């Protein structure tokens, strides 16, 4: 009967609003050993980062979050991936990959401003995380000494992915539809 | 009285002008004209009434109504005067008096169509169908060319329980119609035909009803295809044409396989009533359901019905398939869906086994394979735990319920349902503070969920946190309302008003609590008068939707039997009885200091009132303006905002009786023991011994073993055996007859009481009733206390509510052991917070307060 076929898992993402911010707070409090400032929660609601700050759902249950901010240095805009996490029972089901892929796609298609790359910090003890990001094209570009103030080890790798590898034009990704 | 003088011809002319000016709402000019007539004929009652009516429209209400009354006295035989009076009474929603005025008016102008129409509406509203029938007959005689008058006469006959006359009228109507009068696919005509079928059906002539239905379906006279099929199936069933009826219901299932009603009817016609299957019936029912469920695999109905009729290993297998499928699909309402199965003593156990076994399987599947292919999804585990927690909670196994739901929350802390579930478990176990904490967790996860918001407000009220509840509700109420609670009053939220009323009652604020209940009563009055507009709307403007209209009338007839209304009446009576028994309550229970929120709301209300006053002032400054303010009276200012007046009124019991009386008399005559007991309590205090005896007798017939009944039997015997002054002989004999019926043998009350206790030794409410009865008999306090303490014996099926009532009882009889009992209860119900002292509770609350901000302990780092 119907029970023989298990329903397929559905992974979806949604934008953040003041109303689901409580869910983001709950996820952060469970996932990270850090309490984020009120400014952090204010910034992730900005319409500019709507595509880069998401909640991720498995079968309509919120199980993961990803939050980035846009940084501008010398006229070049980069995306900094501040938080990304999935609840423990829901890992290894491509939920993190899908939310990261959503951000990568959105960043490549972004035009105002054009985003050159995405970078992030990984604690040097967290090899699994490093491998995860490397599978999505990130490469180590340095180490931040004493990046963490209150957890050990205190150093962090800086990982980065260039979004427009063909050079300055970036046409292949950002070409307008014919 | 001086004989009526007719107006001179010039004034007659002016009067006709006055009438047409009023019709056109040319109020200013009308007023001038009236004054002009009155100058010449100061005794013209009709003119005076018209002037009064115009003044009322202009907002000068008191002056206007005085004038109308004066006018009637001057001209008691004028239909105009009575009509005007009727209009004003109707606008005041005083329908009975309005109908009297219309009847007077009709005495002097028998064939006035507009009077007759209004009278018919009032007669329908007041359910005076006898008179309605006469009115409609007269209207049709006067206007036989209007199609609607025929149909309305048929409706009047039908409502008056006279379908055969209704049928005749409709048949003559159809004969009179010419084919060219009806356009193709005319919905109005279709509705009338369907109504005609219904009327013939109500005559019991199913064959003719079917013939008309089939004929009209073929000729496309009836255009509603679903209605045709449903009528057909129903008529064939009533006719007893089993084979054809089965076919008809099967066709309907084919059309909509999610309609439970169709399935039920199909089984009824096959003589397999789904509510009472047994023996060989069961096999047949199962076979048919299996057939239907393979025919309609996407419908839940046959699968769910199979669970009702299956038993033993078959039930286990089917419930496994049903539950597992839905847990995997993540259906949150699964437990609610299955709850009715728990009435069967063996099924809960099977459901538990199936689900716990599945839980183990899912857990091991999740442990062994980390890949999504093939294995179970982690969401399945969450929904399984959620289901199990509800299962345990329903069976009052609160510890297991909490352990299970905590496990789910640990696993998936982002699902609001889990916290809402935990909140409900804690609420049931008596931990109101913890319930608030958990439901707030849920609400914070999804700020736009109004369900969670309402639940949270409700739990706050249960915990006595009124201000917090109000500010939560304010997140969803209109921003420009005087206060959130004023908006909820406007929106007729009986849920909120009833919760707030009982919250205020628990806080011993009897006056404000009473006010809340009175608001709910007025909401029901509004609902009842709201139907007034439908009498003409449904029958004339809305294409003769007579089926919907007659079911609306039926619904309105049962309006005051609805639980919120009954609870309100009981709440009012409870308060007024308490104040009658102990008048000191009235003064001690008015709020001494008002909360900030109340003050704020009051300020805002004052501002709003001032604004209205300003507008009124502006209005009166140019009162000659033409603006029509309508006939309805403006809402009166509340001159008793805290309910003190209502609470201390000398006729409190009479007021309370006003609300209970309609519940226990025709046509409602509710058979609810709590209502009858309340009617008894009021009557005995009002020294209405016949009424008291009647209520007691009904309660006794309804449920003789009910604790409420038992207590009243004892009370009645005690009260009536020493009446002073002695009642009349007739009353005394009626009282004696009642006693004989409720106390058949001459038995001592002590013996009656102890026998009752023996019969119900495991029922906490019965034990409490026995204790209460004992104090009335005069049993020493010590013995009464021992009885109450019996509630805590292990064999008693005790619950938090009953123990709380026992605490209140010990308080009332000023027992020195009340604190001892309370602390025993606290041990007896470890999860509950309801038996803690104020200090203990304050400690617990502050503990919860710091736990609420659970992120504080973590270090702050800038990300």
Short mmCIF file of C-alpha atoms in Angstrom, two decimals, chain B residues 7-17 33 36-37 40:
data_model
loop_
_atom_site.label_atom_id
_atom_site.label_comp_id
_atom_site.label_asym_id
_atom_site.label_seq_id
_atom_site.Cartn_x
_atom_site.Cartn_y
_atom_site.Cartn_z
CA UNK B 7 -57.17 68.68 9.10
CA UNK B 8 -58.29 71.52 6.90
CA UNK B 9 -57.63 70.95 3.22
CA UNK B 10 -54.54 73.21 3.12
CA UNK B 11 -53.02 71.32 6.05
CA UNK B 12 -53.97 68.00 4.49
CA UNK B 13 -52.01 69.02 1.44
CA UNK B 14 -49.07 70.04 3.62
CA UNK B 15 -49.23 66.72 5.47
CA UNK B 16 -48.97 64.78 2.23
CA UNK B 17 -45.96 66.89 1.38
CA UNK B 33 -43.59 71.77 7.08
CA UNK B 36 -46.33 74.93 9.71
CA UNK B 37 -49.17 72.40 10.18
CA UNK B 40 -52.72 75.82 12.56
#
